[in-house]
């Protein structure tokens, strides 16, 4: 499965297949005199044998996420307005602990879903699913995450990325969406 590894603003390149190690560097984040915090970015992409509308419909059904993603224990919608859903999500963070995260889902049909942590364990966390229709009727699904952490979470986040846990979780998410979308067409 192709993926890009970016850390600290440095792109390490496009990879195919299995990665034995994810390299992470500390990035300086210029914020009005605040100390530098590690920033992590990871992007994976896969081709889904389904039209973009079907893939987007799966991503737009946030109520189904706990059934789709095994690490997600519960999702409770707090507010829904137009193309934005605010939800409290109870999930495992890479198998370490159960967290309650207030997440804003923003939908840009049929091209993108953005998930942004409003309240949770990280200083900043943004994830996305970007969809691109292909000429053969398939869809390119890109899944990415950018996380800024400080303190002990910075150290722990670096260890999680270096261990490959983050990449495995994201690959699992992409696979679940792929299987759901391709299964609906049969």
Short mmCIF file of C-alpha atoms in Angstrom, two decimals:
data_model
loop_
_atom_site.label_atom_id
_atom_site.label_comp_id
_atom_site.label_asym_id
_atom_site.label_seq_id
_atom_site.Cartn_x
_atom_site.Cartn_y
_atom_site.Cartn_z
CA UNK A 1 0.00 0.00 0.00
CA UNK A 2 1.61 3.31 -1.00
CA UNK A 3 2.10 5.95 1.67
CA UNK A 4 4.04 9.11 2.35
CA UNK A 5 5.98 9.79 5.51
CA UNK A 6 6.35 13.41 6.54
CA UNK A 7 7.64 14.55 9.90
CA UNK A 8 8.79 17.90 11.08
CA UNK A 9 7.95 19.40 7.69
CA UNK A 10 10.38 17.03 5.93
CA UNK A 11 8.95 14.64 3.36
CA UNK A 12 10.75 11.32 3.54
CA UNK A 13 9.23 10.06 0.30
CA UNK A 14 6.64 7.77 -1.19
CA UNK A 15 6.88 4.18 -0.09
CA UNK A 16 5.37 0.97 -1.45
CA UNK A 17 4.47 -2.08 0.57
CA UNK A 18 5.57 -2.49 4.15
CA UNK A 19 7.66 0.10 5.94
CA UNK A 20 10.09 -1.25 8.48
CA UNK A 21 10.49 2.09 10.23
CA UNK A 22 8.89 5.51 10.27
CA UNK A 23 11.39 8.29 10.88
CA UNK A 24 10.29 11.29 12.93
CA UNK A 25 12.05 14.55 13.59
CA UNK A 26 11.12 17.38 15.92
CA UNK A 27 9.72 20.42 14.12
CA UNK A 28 9.82 23.95 15.37
CA UNK A 29 6.36 25.39 15.45
CA UNK A 30 6.42 29.17 15.51
CA UNK A 31 3.74 30.25 17.95
CA UNK A 32 4.21 33.60 19.70
CA UNK A 33 7.12 32.58 21.89
CA UNK A 34 5.96 29.02 22.69
CA UNK A 35 8.52 26.24 22.85
CA UNK A 36 8.96 23.91 19.88
CA UNK A 37 6.72 20.86 19.89
CA UNK A 38 6.97 17.71 17.76
CA UNK A 39 4.71 17.65 14.72
CA UNK A 40 3.84 14.38 13.04
CA UNK A 41 2.31 13.83 9.62
CA UNK A 42 1.49 10.51 7.99
CA UNK A 43 -0.37 9.94 4.70
CA UNK A 44 -1.53 6.66 3.12
CA UNK A 45 -3.34 6.12 -0.19
CA UNK A 46 -5.17 3.21 -1.76
CA UNK A 47 -7.36 2.56 -4.78
CA UNK A 48 -10.95 1.54 -4.01
CA UNK A 49 -12.87 -0.38 -6.66
CA UNK A 50 -16.00 1.71 -6.18
CA UNK A 51 -17.31 5.06 -7.41
CA UNK A 52 -16.47 8.18 -5.40
CA UNK A 53 -20.11 8.68 -4.33
CA UNK A 54 -20.22 5.26 -2.67
CA UNK A 55 -16.93 5.80 -0.83
CA UNK A 56 -18.04 9.25 0.33
CA UNK A 57 -21.40 7.87 1.57
CA UNK A 58 -19.53 5.46 3.84
CA UNK A 59 -17.34 8.27 5.19
CA UNK A 60 -20.34 10.57 5.69
CA UNK A 61 -22.12 7.98 7.87
CA UNK A 62 -20.31 8.91 11.10
CA UNK A 63 -22.86 7.06 13.22
CA UNK A 64 -21.53 3.84 11.67
CA UNK A 65 -17.87 4.54 12.55
CA UNK A 66 -17.90 2.41 15.74
CA UNK A 67 -18.90 -0.60 13.60
CA UNK A 68 -16.41 0.30 10.86
CA UNK A 69 -13.34 1.01 13.03
CA UNK A 70 -12.58 -1.54 15.77
CA UNK A 71 -10.72 0.93 18.04
CA UNK A 72 -13.77 3.20 18.26
CA UNK A 73 -16.01 2.22 21.16
CA UNK A 74 -18.69 4.91 20.90
CA UNK A 75 -19.64 8.00 18.95
CA UNK A 76 -22.27 10.41 20.24
CA UNK A 77 -23.37 13.31 18.06
CA UNK A 78 -23.40 16.56 20.03
CA UNK A 79 -24.41 18.90 17.21
CA UNK A 80 -25.14 18.73 13.48
CA UNK A 81 -25.21 21.80 11.26
CA UNK A 82 -25.07 21.80 7.47
CA UNK A 83 -21.88 19.95 6.51
CA UNK A 84 -20.40 19.86 10.03
CA UNK A 85 -20.91 17.28 12.77
CA UNK A 86 -19.57 17.71 16.30
CA UNK A 87 -19.26 14.36 18.06
CA UNK A 88 -17.83 12.92 21.24
CA UNK A 89 -15.79 9.87 20.29
CA UNK A 90 -14.61 7.23 22.75
CA UNK A 91 -11.63 5.40 21.27
CA UNK A 92 -8.38 3.61 21.92
CA UNK A 93 -5.35 5.66 21.00
CA UNK A 94 -3.15 3.01 19.44
CA UNK A 95 -4.14 0.49 22.09
CA UNK A 96 -2.71 2.57 24.92
CA UNK A 97 -5.79 3.92 26.69
CA UNK A 98 -9.41 4.84 26.11
CA UNK A 99 -9.85 8.56 25.41
CA UNK A 100 -12.91 10.75 25.00
CA UNK A 101 -12.25 13.13 22.13
CA UNK A 102 -14.53 15.93 20.97
CA UNK A 103 -14.17 15.86 17.19
CA UNK A 104 -15.44 18.17 14.45
CA UNK A 105 -16.19 16.33 11.19
CA UNK A 106 -16.41 18.63 8.15
CA UNK A 107 -17.82 17.22 4.91
CA UNK A 108 -16.97 18.50 1.43
CA UNK A 109 -19.02 16.16 -0.80
CA UNK A 110 -17.92 14.08 -2.53
CA UNK A 111 -14.22 14.90 -2.20
CA UNK A 112 -13.17 15.21 1.43
CA UNK A 113 -13.94 14.56 5.08
CA UNK A 114 -11.84 16.38 7.67
CA UNK A 115 -11.71 15.36 11.34
CA UNK A 116 -10.35 17.92 13.79
CA UNK A 117 -9.83 17.42 17.51
CA UNK A 118 -11.69 20.14 19.44
CA UNK A 119 -10.87 18.67 22.85
CA UNK A 120 -8.63 15.70 23.47
CA UNK A 121 -5.14 14.45 24.31
CA UNK A 122 -3.17 16.35 21.65
CA UNK A 123 -2.22 20.01 21.29
CA UNK A 124 -3.59 19.78 17.74
CA UNK A 125 -4.84 16.83 15.70
CA UNK A 126 -6.33 16.93 12.20
CA UNK A 127 -7.09 13.94 10.02
CA UNK A 128 -8.65 13.66 6.60
CA UNK A 129 -9.97 11.35 3.94
CA UNK A 130 -9.55 12.82 0.44
CA UNK A 131 -11.20 11.18 -2.55
CA UNK A 132 -10.26 11.45 -6.19
CA UNK A 133 -12.30 9.73 -8.93
CA UNK A 134 -10.24 7.76 -11.44
CA UNK A 135 -10.98 7.35 -15.15
CA UNK A 136 -11.66 3.60 -14.70
CA UNK A 137 -14.50 4.21 -12.19
CA UNK A 138 -12.37 3.52 -9.11
CA UNK A 139 -11.57 6.04 -6.38
CA UNK A 140 -8.22 7.05 -4.97
CA UNK A 141 -8.64 7.25 -1.19
CA UNK A 142 -6.02 9.23 0.70
CA UNK A 143 -5.99 9.17 4.48
CA UNK A 144 -3.76 11.53 6.39
CA UNK A 145 -3.14 12.86 9.86
CA UNK A 146 -1.20 15.78 11.31
CA UNK A 147 -0.63 15.80 15.06
CA UNK A 148 1.14 18.33 17.27
CA UNK A 149 1.98 17.15 20.76
CA UNK A 150 3.89 18.47 23.74
CA UNK A 151 5.33 17.10 26.95
CA UNK A 152 5.13 13.39 27.62
CA UNK A 153 2.68 12.96 24.72
CA UNK A 154 5.35 14.35 22.40
CA UNK A 155 7.77 11.64 23.47
CA UNK A 156 5.04 8.98 23.38
CA UNK A 157 3.80 10.16 19.97
CA UNK A 158 7.28 9.90 18.55
CA UNK A 159 7.60 6.35 19.90
CA UNK A 160 4.19 5.39 18.45
CA UNK A 161 5.17 6.63 14.99
CA UNK A 162 8.58 4.98 15.13
CA UNK A 163 6.98 1.67 16.14
CA UNK A 164 4.61 1.67 13.16
CA UNK A 165 1.44 1.59 15.29
CA UNK A 166 0.06 4.79 13.74
CA UNK A 167 0.63 3.51 10.21
CA UNK A 168 -0.98 0.16 11.04
CA UNK A 169 -4.06 1.86 12.52
CA UNK A 170 -4.44 4.12 9.50
CA UNK A 171 -3.96 1.18 7.14
CA UNK A 172 -6.69 -0.66 9.06
CA UNK A 173 -9.02 2.35 8.66
CA UNK A 174 -8.37 2.55 4.92
CA UNK A 175 -8.91 -1.20 4.54
CA UNK A 176 -12.23 -1.04 6.43
CA UNK A 177 -13.50 1.71 4.12
CA UNK A 178 -12.24 -0.14 1.03
CA UNK A 179 -13.91 -3.41 2.07
CA UNK A 180 -17.20 -1.65 2.91
CA UNK A 181 -17.30 0.28 -0.37
CA UNK A 182 -16.29 -2.64 -2.57
CA UNK A 183 -18.69 -4.97 -0.74
CA UNK A 184 -21.68 -2.70 -1.42
CA UNK A 185 -21.20 -3.09 -5.15
CA UNK A 186 -21.65 -6.87 -5.13
#
